[in-house]
Amino acid sequence: MAIDRNAGLPQQLLFPPERTSHWEDNLPEQLGQFQPGAVEIFTQQWQLTCRDLQRLQTQLQEAGFSIALVRAGNPQTVISAQALGLQVKPIGSQQSSNPEETTNEGIDQLRVHRGTLRSGDQLDTAGDLLILGDVNPGARVSAGGDVMIWGRLRGIAHAGQFGDKSARVVALQLRPLQLRIADQVARGPEDQPQAGLAEEARIERGEIVIEPADPRLSRRFLEGDPPAAPGRPLA
Amino acid sequence: MAPTSRTILICSGKGGVGKTTLTANLGIALARLGLRTVVLDADFGLRNLDLLLGLENRIVFTAQEVLAESCRLEQALVKHKQEPNLALLPAGNPRMLEWLKPEDMKTIAGMLEEQFDYVLIDCPAGIEDGFKNAVAAAKEAIVITTPEVSAVRDADRVIGLLNTHGVKPVQLVLNRVRPKMMANQEMLAVDDVTDILALPLLGLVLEDEQVIVSTNRGEPLTLNGSKSPAARAYGNVARRLQGEEVALIDPSKEGRGLRAKVRRLMQKKIF
């Protein structure tokens, strides 16, 4: 990392290019040469999660710095920073300064996460989310579109977090603590799941319902026919 | 460096589930297998590994002096009275927390790895600075938990953090198992815990009053070849760490309970 110390401008914390070294490694050394106060952060193309950014924020705060602006080249980092309420400016191809545009960038994309999300983990994406692994109690996943989990959902899932009421949550075992679709919230079911049957949650007549994720049923549903059997409404 | 030296962090997230007891007993058990073992107390705020080992009154120097280079490592290491293969590196004073950096822990662990086959680090509870320091030095980890919802949740969080720190492998010890309560479904079953944490089970330790007695006496259970269930379990953990295949105890056979089959059929999820 290098420092830019132009008089009058905020201090700029530069992340190293990806793969040469990890940004956390040279952070303390770089901060040592700074005056406490506001800093701008150039995250280059690094993909940072909310957790990464939070950690960075705490580290900076402990050292007497505050984050004035995050300049990010990676759409995921932009979203993470926005989720934390930080000032963000996307850098990269179109140098756009309109946050609306960057939020939309990822919306049609599918984000795939491999591995189990454990208590305290958070995953947030603008588009659809596919998780190959479990979501444990205490973990939280949210997506602008559908949340699909090839594993067990026992934490909290939020599909259609920007208001998409057609978003769905699908999991091999759907036993979340809490389920959110668009602006609806429901507690998870408490009965034992049927073995070997994937389940799906969606909004039907203003309520979140859960039912077996039957692919034929889904297709009919998508084509506009009402499903043969209405799902069980949840509390 | 001892060619096979292993640095193992013993952590749990939640307090009071048995980190320090496991560290002390595992240390003794490994030493009894003839392995040069050192236990390092990384709980600078609330140190009590020395108490459990009965070495409190023998401490002259601590990790703090070693780091400040005001004494040599050999001077700070406290050799166990009855088990010469085991040494303790005591934690410094609680104020040390303010200046201790993850690099310092790495330095200490590096020094210990040169002399010992096993370096066991007793991690403080929580996931704050103390944990971050301890985890920096660790190469592998043992997560200890009890069959309680809160302990399992905290363990899960810690496992996630261990993964992000690249600590591998992480193994699980399930402590304070009460077979009777498990059979009556008043307690999380072993399967419930391993289901969530998805870690290989390194040991099952039954609830055992002898542990409290030994703790108060400053003589770990494994020390005098006790036949108590917990002592056996700790010994088995040591042997499994050494790569030996030792079958896990079956809690359903330890107590007078329903058959495991029935249990699984009727299992009520607490999560």
XYZ file of C-alpha atoms in Angstrom, chain A residues 86-194:
109
model
C -20.698 4.530 4.472
C -20.195 7.084 1.720
C -19.349 5.140 -1.408
C -18.043 6.115 -4.793
C -17.719 3.352 -7.339
C -14.583 3.430 -9.441
C -13.855 1.457 -12.572
C -15.340 1.282 -16.028
C -17.780 4.171 -16.117
C -16.666 6.270 -13.145
C -20.292 6.624 -12.224
C -21.107 8.706 -9.206
C -24.752 7.669 -9.109
C -25.241 5.054 -6.410
C -28.511 3.897 -8.035
C -26.609 2.579 -10.996
C -24.189 0.558 -8.953
C -26.910 -1.004 -6.877
C -28.532 -2.192 -10.055
C -25.316 -3.515 -11.480
C -25.497 -6.807 -9.650
C -29.228 -7.257 -9.720
C -29.507 -9.820 -12.461
C -26.462 -11.639 -11.293
C -26.375 -14.880 -9.399
C -23.974 -14.952 -6.522
C -22.810 -18.407 -5.550
C -21.412 -19.052 -2.119
C -19.745 -22.362 -1.367
C -19.548 -23.419 2.228
C -21.496 -23.225 5.427
C -22.483 -19.882 6.901
C -21.992 -19.966 10.628
C -23.449 -17.949 13.459
C -22.601 -14.283 12.994
C -21.897 -14.589 9.287
C -23.790 -12.315 6.950
C -24.166 -12.519 3.229
C -25.807 -9.778 1.274
C -26.221 -9.517 -2.449
C -28.236 -7.433 -4.874
C -29.160 -10.262 -7.233
C -30.049 -13.890 -6.624
C -28.143 -15.893 -4.100
C -27.216 -19.554 -4.267
C -25.611 -21.120 -1.248
C -24.017 -24.535 -1.506
C -23.949 -25.394 2.162
C -25.913 -24.800 5.332
C -27.037 -21.527 6.856
C -26.684 -22.088 10.580
C -28.701 -20.461 13.364
C -27.408 -16.937 13.939
C -26.309 -16.460 10.340
C -28.164 -14.144 8.025
C -28.491 -14.087 4.265
C -30.252 -11.520 2.160
C -30.702 -11.048 -1.554
C -32.443 -8.664 -3.887
C -33.875 -11.668 -5.694
C -34.300 -15.316 -4.707
C -32.402 -17.103 -1.995
C -31.625 -20.695 -2.883
C -29.913 -22.945 -0.415
C -28.545 -26.328 -1.333
C -28.446 -27.320 2.289
C -30.261 -26.544 5.501
C -31.583 -23.105 6.318
C -31.642 -22.602 10.067
C -30.692 -18.953 10.282
C -32.440 -15.908 8.872
C -33.087 -15.424 5.170
C -34.420 -12.371 3.413
C -35.400 -12.639 -0.245
C -36.437 -9.643 -2.300
C -34.864 -7.263 0.169
C -35.516 -4.274 -2.085
C -39.243 -5.024 -2.206
C -39.569 -7.758 -4.831
C -42.667 -9.645 -3.655
C -42.200 -12.429 -6.191
C -38.893 -13.430 -4.628
C -38.673 -16.855 -3.040
C -36.605 -18.753 -0.541
C -35.830 -22.349 -1.449
C -33.884 -24.777 0.685
C -33.405 -28.511 0.987
C -34.474 -28.109 4.577
C -36.342 -24.937 5.364
C -36.263 -24.438 9.121
C -35.255 -20.808 9.510
C -35.446 -18.826 12.721
C -37.093 -16.131 10.711
C -38.010 -15.675 7.103
C -38.428 -12.420 5.260
C -39.695 -11.837 1.769
C -39.852 -8.227 0.607
C -41.461 -6.460 3.590
C -43.133 -9.549 5.078
C -41.702 -11.250 8.123
C -42.558 -14.731 9.397
C -41.253 -16.979 12.104
C -39.925 -20.297 10.894
C -42.001 -23.474 11.197
C -41.354 -25.559 14.274
C -42.371 -29.010 13.108
C -39.881 -31.512 11.766
C -39.254 -31.275 8.030
C -40.166 -34.141 5.782
